[in-house]
Amino acid sequence: MTGRPCNPGWVVASALPVLMVLLLGACTQERQNQIRREIQNWTGTDGVLEVYSGPQVVKRFLKVDKLSTALGTDDASAARNYRFGYGVLDENLNGQVDPGEKRVYFEVGDYNAYVFFEAPR
């Protein structure tokens, strides 16, 4: 017999993406959205969080991986009324990370007006 020996690994490697597409297509739209959010939790979104006072932006955080909902200490299934995360505080509100601007921990409550979105650049 001539040629290369049979390597079954390429069969598995090439069939895996096809299998994943077929399985994902069988999911409901809501389940697909949940899977997408779980992937973003691993990869991050490079998001921007803007906090408003009336129509004006008063705080902006850049390079935010994700916003997490706080859970209770004694009752881990009960969600708290704030979100938290880590991001670079955009002190001069120019939309870019400048020298000296640091990554910080932040919390925003349910009563704050804020918008979280994926960075456009």
mmCIF file of N, CA and C in Angstrom:
data_model
loop_
_atom_site.group_PDB
_atom_site.id
_atom_site.type_symbol
_atom_site.label_atom_id
_atom_site.label_comp_id
_atom_site.label_asym_id
_atom_site.label_seq_id
_atom_site.Cartn_x
_atom_site.Cartn_y
_atom_site.Cartn_z
ATOM 1 N N MET A 1 0.834 -1.162 0.000
ATOM 2 C CA MET A 1 0.000 0.000 0.000
ATOM 3 C C MET A 1 0.884 1.232 0.000
ATOM 4 N N THR A 2 0.626 2.165 -0.893
ATOM 5 C CA THR A 2 1.443 3.368 -0.981
ATOM 6 C C THR A 2 0.650 4.566 -0.494
ATOM 7 N N GLY A 3 1.334 5.657 -0.275
ATOM 8 C CA GLY A 3 0.661 6.872 0.184
ATOM 9 C C GLY A 3 0.795 7.043 1.689
ATOM 10 N N ARG A 4 0.103 8.031 2.184
ATOM 11 C CA ARG A 4 0.165 8.337 3.613
ATOM 12 C C ARG A 4 -0.711 7.375 4.393
ATOM 13 N N PRO A 5 -0.319 7.081 5.632
ATOM 14 C CA PRO A 5 -1.175 6.232 6.466
ATOM 15 C C PRO A 5 -2.462 6.986 6.829
ATOM 16 N N CYS A 6 -3.503 6.246 7.065
ATOM 17 C CA CYS A 6 -4.801 6.833 7.398
ATOM 18 C C CYS A 6 -4.748 7.475 8.778
ATOM 19 N N ASN A 7 -5.178 8.745 8.852
ATOM 20 C CA ASN A 7 -5.217 9.472 10.126
ATOM 21 C C ASN A 7 -6.672 9.834 10.398
ATOM 22 N N PRO A 8 -7.350 9.125 11.298
ATOM 23 C CA PRO A 8 -8.770 9.397 11.551
ATOM 24 C C PRO A 8 -9.010 10.739 12.237
ATOM 25 N N GLY A 9 -7.971 11.405 12.728
ATOM 26 C CA GLY A 9 -8.138 12.686 13.398
ATOM 27 C C GLY A 9 -8.722 13.754 12.495
ATOM 28 N N TRP A 10 -8.355 13.752 11.200
ATOM 29 C CA TRP A 10 -8.874 14.782 10.290
ATOM 30 C C TRP A 10 -10.362 14.600 10.053
ATOM 31 N N VAL A 11 -10.840 13.350 10.138
ATOM 32 C CA VAL A 11 -12.270 13.101 9.968
ATOM 33 C C VAL A 11 -13.043 13.735 11.122
ATOM 34 N N VAL A 12 -12.555 13.522 12.329
ATOM 35 C CA VAL A 12 -13.212 14.091 13.513
ATOM 36 C C VAL A 12 -13.127 15.615 13.464
ATOM 37 N N ALA A 13 -11.961 16.151 13.124
ATOM 38 C CA ALA A 13 -11.765 17.600 13.092
ATOM 39 C C ALA A 13 -12.644 18.270 12.044
ATOM 40 N N SER A 14 -12.861 17.629 10.916
ATOM 41 C CA SER A 14 -13.688 18.239 9.876
ATOM 42 C C SER A 14 -15.181 18.013 10.134
ATOM 43 N N ALA A 15 -15.540 16.967 10.831
ATOM 44 C CA ALA A 15 -16.951 16.693 11.103
ATOM 45 C C ALA A 15 -17.473 17.499 12.292
ATOM 46 N N LEU A 16 -16.590 17.924 13.191
ATOM 47 C CA LEU A 16 -17.016 18.642 14.395
ATOM 48 C C LEU A 16 -17.741 19.949 14.082
ATOM 49 N N PRO A 17 -17.223 20.842 13.220
ATOM 50 C CA PRO A 17 -17.970 22.067 12.917
ATOM 51 C C PRO A 17 -19.344 21.807 12.298
ATOM 52 N N VAL A 18 -19.438 20.810 11.439
ATOM 53 C CA VAL A 18 -20.719 20.470 10.808
ATOM 54 C C VAL A 18 -21.706 19.995 11.869
ATOM 55 N N LEU A 19 -21.241 19.172 12.774
ATOM 56 C CA LEU A 19 -22.090 18.676 13.853
ATOM 57 C C LEU A 19 -22.556 19.818 14.753
ATOM 58 N N MET A 20 -21.663 20.765 15.056
ATOM 59 C CA MET A 20 -22.030 21.899 15.905
ATOM 60 C C MET A 20 -23.090 22.766 15.242
ATOM 61 N N VAL A 21 -22.969 23.001 13.938
ATOM 62 C CA VAL A 21 -23.965 23.799 13.210
ATOM 63 C C VAL A 21 -25.320 23.101 13.227
ATOM 64 N N LEU A 22 -25.328 21.801 13.021
ATOM 65 C CA LEU A 22 -26.582 21.047 13.039
ATOM 66 C C LEU A 22 -27.238 21.087 14.418
ATOM 67 N N LEU A 23 -26.440 20.926 15.476
ATOM 68 C CA LEU A 23 -26.987 20.972 16.827
ATOM 69 C C LEU A 23 -27.501 22.360 17.174
ATOM 70 N N LEU A 24 -26.761 23.391 16.788
ATOM 71 C CA LEU A 24 -27.181 24.756 17.071
ATOM 72 C C LEU A 24 -28.466 25.091 16.322
ATOM 73 N N GLY A 25 -28.614 24.591 15.104
ATOM 74 C CA GLY A 25 -29.824 24.832 14.325
ATOM 75 C C GLY A 25 -31.052 24.189 14.943
ATOM 76 N N ALA A 26 -30.858 23.152 15.731
ATOM 77 C CA ALA A 26 -31.983 22.477 16.374
ATOM 78 C C ALA A 26 -32.427 23.187 17.650
ATOM 79 N N CYS A 27 -31.639 24.136 18.132
ATOM 80 C CA CYS A 27 -31.984 24.859 19.367
ATOM 81 C C CYS A 27 -33.012 25.945 19.077
ATOM 82 N N THR A 28 -33.734 26.323 20.117
ATOM 83 C CA THR A 28 -34.649 27.451 19.995
ATOM 84 C C THR A 28 -33.837 28.739 19.913
ATOM 85 N N GLN A 29 -34.467 29.814 19.484
ATOM 86 C CA GLN A 29 -33.776 31.102 19.378
ATOM 87 C C GLN A 29 -33.263 31.549 20.747
ATOM 88 N N GLU A 30 -34.052 31.349 21.789
ATOM 89 C CA GLU A 30 -33.626 31.749 23.133
ATOM 90 C C GLU A 30 -32.400 30.953 23.573
ATOM 91 N N ARG A 31 -32.385 29.655 23.293
ATOM 92 C CA ARG A 31 -31.229 28.835 23.664
ATOM 93 C C ARG A 31 -29.997 29.265 22.873
ATOM 94 N N GLN A 32 -30.167 29.609 21.597
ATOM 95 C CA GLN A 32 -29.042 30.107 20.801
ATOM 96 C C GLN A 32 -28.490 31.390 21.410
ATOM 97 N N ASN A 33 -29.380 32.282 21.873
ATOM 98 C CA ASN A 33 -28.942 33.524 22.513
ATOM 99 C C ASN A 33 -28.181 33.228 23.809
ATOM 100 N N GLN A 34 -28.650 32.247 24.578
ATOM 101 C CA GLN A 34 -27.957 31.880 25.814
ATOM 102 C C GLN A 34 -26.566 31.338 25.509
ATOM 103 N N ILE A 35 -26.460 30.505 24.493
ATOM 104 C CA ILE A 35 -25.151 29.966 24.105
ATOM 105 C C ILE A 35 -24.234 31.096 23.672
ATOM 106 N N ARG A 36 -24.750 32.031 22.893
ATOM 107 C CA ARG A 36 -23.958 33.176 22.436
ATOM 108 C C ARG A 36 -23.452 34.005 23.623
ATOM 109 N N ARG A 37 -24.333 34.226 24.630
ATOM 110 C CA ARG A 37 -23.916 34.987 25.819
ATOM 111 C C ARG A 37 -22.866 34.216 26.622
ATOM 112 N N GLU A 38 -22.999 32.890 26.695
ATOM 113 C CA GLU A 38 -22.004 32.093 27.419
ATOM 114 C C GLU A 38 -20.648 32.168 26.723
ATOM 115 N N ILE A 39 -20.631 32.159 25.407
ATOM 116 C CA ILE A 39 -19.375 32.300 24.665
ATOM 117 C C ILE A 39 -18.778 33.673 24.919
ATOM 118 N N GLN A 40 -19.620 34.719 24.920
ATOM 119 C CA GLN A 40 -19.119 36.065 25.200
ATOM 120 C C GLN A 40 -18.561 36.169 26.615
ATOM 121 N N ASN A 41 -19.103 35.418 27.558
ATOM 122 C CA ASN A 41 -18.557 35.429 28.913
ATOM 123 C C ASN A 41 -17.123 34.914 28.923
ATOM 124 N N TRP A 42 -16.813 33.976 28.035
ATOM 125 C CA TRP A 42 -15.449 33.466 27.948
ATOM 126 C C TRP A 42 -14.549 34.415 27.179
ATOM 127 N N THR A 43 -15.048 34.952 26.087
ATOM 128 C CA THR A 43 -14.209 35.748 25.195
ATOM 129 C C THR A 43 -14.225 37.226 25.529
ATOM 130 N N GLY A 44 -15.268 37.715 26.207
ATOM 131 C CA GLY A 44 -15.385 39.141 26.485
ATOM 132 C C GLY A 44 -15.982 39.868 25.298
ATOM 133 N N THR A 45 -16.452 41.089 25.539
ATOM 134 C CA THR A 45 -17.098 41.833 24.466
ATOM 135 C C THR A 45 -16.393 43.129 24.128
ATOM 136 N N ASP A 46 -15.387 43.536 24.919
ATOM 137 C CA ASP A 46 -14.730 44.829 24.739
ATOM 138 C C ASP A 46 -15.799 45.924 24.726
ATOM 139 N N GLY A 47 -16.659 45.895 25.725
ATOM 140 C CA GLY A 47 -17.803 46.785 25.772
ATOM 141 C C GLY A 47 -17.512 48.144 26.378
ATOM 142 N N VAL A 48 -18.505 49.018 26.262
ATOM 143 C CA VAL A 48 -18.472 50.357 26.824
ATOM 144 C C VAL A 48 -19.694 50.499 27.716
ATOM 145 N N LEU A 49 -19.495 51.013 28.913
ATOM 146 C CA LEU A 49 -20.597 51.291 29.825
ATOM 147 C C LEU A 49 -20.642 52.797 30.037
ATOM 148 N N GLU A 50 -21.786 53.387 29.718
ATOM 149 C CA GLU A 50 -21.984 54.814 29.942
ATOM 150 C C GLU A 50 -23.054 54.994 31.010
ATOM 151 N N VAL A 51 -22.762 55.843 31.995
ATOM 152 C CA VAL A 51 -23.700 56.158 33.070
ATOM 153 C C VAL A 51 -24.190 57.577 32.833
ATOM 154 N N TYR A 52 -25.511 57.761 32.879
ATOM 155 C CA TYR A 52 -26.128 59.043 32.554
ATOM 156 C C TYR A 52 -26.728 59.709 33.785
ATOM 157 N N SER A 53 -26.706 61.040 33.754
ATOM 158 C CA SER A 53 -27.470 61.868 34.676
ATOM 159 C C SER A 53 -28.314 62.762 33.777
ATOM 160 N N GLY A 54 -29.585 62.410 33.662
ATOM 161 C CA GLY A 54 -30.421 63.085 32.672
ATOM 162 C C GLY A 54 -29.923 62.720 31.285
ATOM 163 N N PRO A 55 -29.763 63.694 30.390
ATOM 164 C CA PRO A 55 -29.301 63.385 29.036
ATOM 165 C C PRO A 55 -27.774 63.361 28.903
ATOM 166 N N GLN A 56 -27.049 63.618 29.992
ATOM 167 C CA GLN A 56 -25.601 63.777 29.910
ATOM 168 C C GLN A 56 -24.858 62.554 30.449
ATOM 169 N N VAL A 57 -23.787 62.151 29.741
ATOM 170 C CA VAL A 57 -22.908 61.078 30.214
ATOM 171 C C VAL A 57 -22.042 61.635 31.334
ATOM 172 N N VAL A 58 -22.070 60.978 32.502
ATOM 173 C CA VAL A 58 -21.259 61.449 33.627
ATOM 174 C C VAL A 58 -20.092 60.508 33.946
ATOM 175 N N LYS A 59 -20.177 59.254 33.547
ATOM 176 C CA LYS A 59 -19.082 58.289 33.703
ATOM 177 C C LYS A 59 -19.083 57.377 32.490
ATOM 178 N N ARG A 60 -17.876 56.989 32.073
ATOM 179 C CA ARG A 60 -17.755 56.041 30.969
ATOM 180 C C ARG A 60 -16.632 55.068 31.315
ATOM 181 N N PHE A 61 -16.911 53.773 31.119
ATOM 182 C CA PHE A 61 -15.922 52.733 31.327
ATOM 183 C C PHE A 61 -15.689 52.029 29.995
ATOM 184 N N LEU A 62 -14.431 51.864 29.620
ATOM 185 C CA LEU A 62 -14.043 51.246 28.362
ATOM 186 C C LEU A 62 -13.427 49.869 28.607
ATOM 187 N N LYS A 63 -13.399 49.051 27.572
ATOM 188 C CA LYS A 63 -12.807 47.705 27.628
ATOM 189 C C LYS A 63 -13.434 46.856 28.736
ATOM 190 N N VAL A 64 -14.751 46.932 28.848
ATOM 191 C CA VAL A 64 -15.493 46.144 29.824
ATOM 192 C C VAL A 64 -15.741 44.763 29.216
ATOM 193 N N ASP A 65 -15.300 43.719 29.909
ATOM 194 C CA ASP A 65 -15.507 42.358 29.411
ATOM 195 C C ASP A 65 -16.974 41.974 29.493
ATOM 196 N N LYS A 66 -17.568 42.210 30.655
ATOM 197 C CA LYS A 66 -18.973 41.853 30.842
ATOM 198 C C LYS A 66 -19.509 42.529 32.083
ATOM 199 N N LEU A 67 -20.813 42.633 32.164
ATOM 200 C CA LEU A 67 -21.497 43.074 33.375
ATOM 201 C C LEU A 67 -22.045 41.834 34.052
ATOM 202 N N SER A 68 -21.801 41.709 35.330
ATOM 203 C CA SER A 68 -22.302 40.565 36.085
ATOM 204 C C SER A 68 -23.364 41.030 37.063
ATOM 205 N N THR A 69 -24.352 40.201 37.290
ATOM 206 C CA THR A 69 -25.372 40.482 38.284
ATOM 207 C C THR A 69 -24.922 39.890 39.612
ATOM 208 N N ALA A 70 -24.934 40.709 40.644
ATOM 209 C CA ALA A 70 -24.511 40.242 41.962
ATOM 210 C C ALA A 70 -25.548 39.275 42.522
ATOM 211 N N LEU A 71 -25.067 38.261 43.204
ATOM 212 C CA LEU A 71 -25.941 37.280 43.841
ATOM 213 C C LEU A 71 -25.826 37.413 45.354
ATOM 214 N N GLY A 72 -26.870 37.010 46.051
ATOM 215 C CA GLY A 72 -26.901 37.097 47.507
ATOM 216 C C GLY A 72 -25.850 36.224 48.158
ATOM 217 N N THR A 73 -25.402 36.628 49.344
ATOM 218 C CA THR A 73 -24.403 35.863 50.084
ATOM 219 C C THR A 73 -25.025 34.608 50.688
ATOM 220 N N ASP A 74 -26.148 34.772 51.365
ATOM 221 C CA ASP A 74 -26.799 33.637 52.012
ATOM 222 C C ASP A 74 -27.684 32.859 51.053
ATOM 223 N N ASP A 75 -28.269 33.557 50.089
ATOM 224 C CA ASP A 75 -29.141 32.922 49.103
ATOM 225 C C ASP A 75 -28.559 33.178 47.714
ATOM 226 N N ALA A 76 -27.717 32.279 47.272
ATOM 227 C CA ALA A 76 -26.978 32.486 46.019
ATOM 228 C C ALA A 76 -27.877 32.521 44.789
ATOM 229 N N SER A 77 -29.122 32.096 44.913
ATOM 230 C CA SER A 77 -30.010 32.129 43.755
ATOM 231 C C SER A 77 -30.757 33.460 43.645
ATOM 232 N N ALA A 78 -30.667 34.306 44.679
ATOM 233 C CA ALA A 78 -31.371 35.589 44.663
ATOM 234 C C ALA A 78 -30.453 36.666 44.092
ATOM 235 N N ALA A 79 -30.888 37.305 43.017
ATOM 236 C CA ALA A 79 -30.091 38.355 42.395
ATOM 237 C C ALA A 79 -30.213 39.647 43.188
ATOM 238 N N ARG A 80 -29.108 40.356 43.323
ATOM 239 C CA ARG A 80 -29.093 41.661 43.978
ATOM 240 C C ARG A 80 -29.493 42.721 42.955
ATOM 241 N N ASN A 81 -29.728 43.935 43.434
ATOM 242 C CA ASN A 81 -30.209 44.979 42.532
ATOM 243 C C ASN A 81 -29.087 45.865 42.003
ATOM 244 N N TYR A 82 -27.943 45.256 41.686
ATOM 245 C CA TYR A 82 -26.878 46.009 41.024
ATOM 246 C C TYR A 82 -26.051 45.095 40.133
ATOM 247 N N ARG A 83 -25.334 45.712 39.210
ATOM 248 C CA ARG A 83 -24.432 45.006 38.298
ATOM 249 C C ARG A 83 -23.016 45.475 38.616
ATOM 250 N N PHE A 84 -22.033 44.631 38.309
ATOM 251 C CA PHE A 84 -20.650 45.036 38.558
ATOM 252 C C PHE A 84 -19.763 44.522 37.437
ATOM 253 N N GLY A 85 -18.569 45.080 37.367
ATOM 254 C CA GLY A 85 -17.614 44.661 36.353
ATOM 255 C C GLY A 85 -16.302 45.400 36.526
ATOM 256 N N TYR A 86 -15.429 45.223 35.549
ATOM 257 C CA TYR A 86 -14.130 45.886 35.521
ATOM 258 C C TYR A 86 -13.983 46.567 34.169
ATOM 259 N N GLY A 87 -13.447 47.760 34.186
ATOM 260 C CA GLY A 87 -13.205 48.482 32.943
ATOM 261 C C GLY A 87 -12.286 49.655 33.194
ATOM 262 N N VAL A 88 -11.809 50.259 32.111
ATOM 263 C CA VAL A 88 -10.937 51.427 32.211
ATOM 264 C C VAL A 88 -11.818 52.661 32.343
ATOM 265 N N LEU A 89 -11.626 53.427 33.416
ATOM 266 C CA LEU A 89 -12.396 54.649 33.643
ATOM 267 C C LEU A 89 -11.918 55.715 32.654
ATOM 268 N N ASP A 90 -12.814 56.140 31.780
ATOM 269 C CA ASP A 90 -12.518 57.178 30.788
ATOM 270 C C ASP A 90 -12.729 58.533 31.470
ATOM 271 N N GLU A 91 -11.694 59.021 32.128
ATOM 272 C CA GLU A 91 -11.815 60.212 32.973
ATOM 273 C C GLU A 91 -12.204 61.466 32.193
ATOM 274 N N ASN A 92 -11.706 61.615 30.973
ATOM 275 C CA ASN A 92 -12.020 62.819 30.194
ATOM 276 C C ASN A 92 -13.157 62.600 29.194
ATOM 277 N N LEU A 93 -13.789 61.431 29.237
ATOM 278 C CA LEU A 93 -14.959 61.103 28.399
ATOM 279 C C LEU A 93 -14.704 61.301 26.907
ATOM 280 N N ASN A 94 -13.469 60.979 26.446
ATOM 281 C CA ASN A 94 -13.173 61.123 25.021
ATOM 282 C C ASN A 94 -13.333 59.814 24.246
ATOM 283 N N GLY A 95 -13.726 58.735 24.919
ATOM 284 C CA GLY A 95 -14.005 57.478 24.238
ATOM 285 C C GLY A 95 -12.798 56.642 23.911
ATOM 286 N N GLN A 96 -11.628 56.997 24.429
ATOM 287 C CA GLN A 96 -10.437 56.187 24.198
ATOM 288 C C GLN A 96 -9.610 56.095 25.472
ATOM 289 N N VAL A 97 -8.823 55.028 25.563
ATOM 290 C CA VAL A 97 -7.977 54.828 26.738
ATOM 291 C C VAL A 97 -6.739 55.699 26.577
ATOM 292 N N ASP A 98 -6.563 56.647 27.480
ATOM 293 C CA ASP A 98 -5.420 57.561 27.458
ATOM 294 C C ASP A 98 -4.395 57.119 28.494
ATOM 295 N N PRO A 99 -3.140 57.567 28.350
ATOM 296 C CA PRO A 99 -2.137 57.255 29.364
ATOM 297 C C PRO A 99 -2.598 57.740 30.742
ATOM 298 N N GLY A 100 -2.428 56.904 31.726
ATOM 299 C CA GLY A 100 -2.815 57.259 33.085
ATOM 300 C C GLY A 100 -4.207 56.807 33.476
ATOM 301 N N GLU A 101 -5.066 56.477 32.524
ATOM 302 C CA GLU A 101 -6.405 55.972 32.850
ATOM 303 C C GLU A 101 -6.280 54.496 33.206
ATOM 304 N N LYS A 102 -6.801 54.129 34.354
ATOM 305 C CA LYS A 102 -6.597 52.798 34.917
ATOM 306 C C LYS A 102 -7.849 51.941 34.866
ATOM 307 N N ARG A 103 -7.619 50.628 34.905
ATOM 308 C CA ARG A 103 -8.700 49.645 34.995
ATOM 309 C C ARG A 103 -9.199 49.637 36.433
ATOM 310 N N VAL A 104 -10.513 49.729 36.605
ATOM 311 C CA VAL A 104 -11.111 49.822 37.937
ATOM 312 C C VAL A 104 -12.314 48.877 38.043
ATOM 313 N N TYR A 105 -12.685 48.587 39.257
ATOM 314 C CA TYR A 105 -13.916 47.862 39.565
ATOM 315 C C TYR A 105 -15.034 48.887 39.661
ATOM 316 N N PHE A 106 -16.229 48.552 39.169
ATOM 317 C CA PHE A 106 -17.358 49.474 39.278
ATOM 318 C C PHE A 106 -18.636 48.701 39.564
ATOM 319 N N GLU A 107 -19.608 49.418 40.110
ATOM 320 C CA GLU A 107 -20.950 48.886 40.345
ATOM 321 C C GLU A 107 -21.953 49.905 39.847
ATOM 322 N N VAL A 108 -23.035 49.441 39.240
ATOM 323 C CA VAL A 108 -24.145 50.317 38.852
ATOM 324 C C VAL A 108 -25.426 49.692 39.383
ATOM 325 N N GLY A 109 -26.250 50.515 40.016
ATOM 326 C CA GLY A 109 -27.487 50.041 40.599
ATOM 327 C C GLY A 109 -28.630 50.041 39.601
ATOM 328 N N ASP A 110 -29.706 49.385 39.992
ATOM 329 C CA ASP A 110 -30.900 49.339 39.140
ATOM 330 C C ASP A 110 -31.511 50.708 38.919
ATOM 331 N N TYR A 111 -31.221 51.653 39.814
ATOM 332 C CA TYR A 111 -31.829 52.976 39.712
ATOM 333 C C TYR A 111 -30.953 53.948 38.930
ATOM 334 N N ASN A 112 -29.803 53.500 38.449
ATOM 335 C CA ASN A 112 -28.962 54.324 37.586
ATOM 336 C C ASN A 112 -29.404 54.165 36.148
ATOM 337 N N ALA A 113 -29.277 55.252 35.396
ATOM 338 C CA ALA A 113 -29.517 55.172 33.950
ATOM 339 C C ALA A 113 -28.171 54.867 33.293
ATOM 340 N N TYR A 114 -28.060 53.702 32.677
ATOM 341 C CA TYR A 114 -26.806 53.341 32.026
ATOM 342 C C TYR A 114 -27.081 52.553 30.763
ATOM 343 N N VAL A 115 -26.083 52.558 29.867
ATOM 344 C CA VAL A 115 -26.155 51.812 28.616
ATOM 345 C C VAL A 115 -24.856 51.030 28.481
ATOM 346 N N PHE A 116 -24.967 49.743 28.170
ATOM 347 C CA PHE A 116 -23.804 48.894 27.925
ATOM 348 C C PHE A 116 -23.872 48.458 26.481
ATOM 349 N N PHE A 117 -22.789 48.679 25.728
ATOM 350 C CA PHE A 117 -22.783 48.295 24.318
ATOM 351 C C PHE A 117 -21.391 47.871 23.906
ATOM 352 N N GLU A 118 -21.320 47.148 22.793
ATOM 353 C CA GLU A 118 -20.037 46.698 22.257
ATOM 354 C C GLU A 118 -19.328 47.894 21.644
ATOM 355 N N ALA A 119 -18.031 47.978 21.883
ATOM 356 C CA ALA A 119 -17.240 49.102 21.378
ATOM 357 C C ALA A 119 -17.318 49.159 19.853
ATOM 358 N N PRO A 120 -17.614 50.326 19.286
ATOM 359 C CA PRO A 120 -17.739 50.428 17.835
ATOM 360 C C PRO A 120 -16.399 50.391 17.104
ATOM 361 N N ARG A 121 -15.307 50.636 17.801
ATOM 362 C CA ARG A 121 -13.979 50.623 17.165
ATOM 363 C C ARG A 121 -13.124 49.560 17.761
#
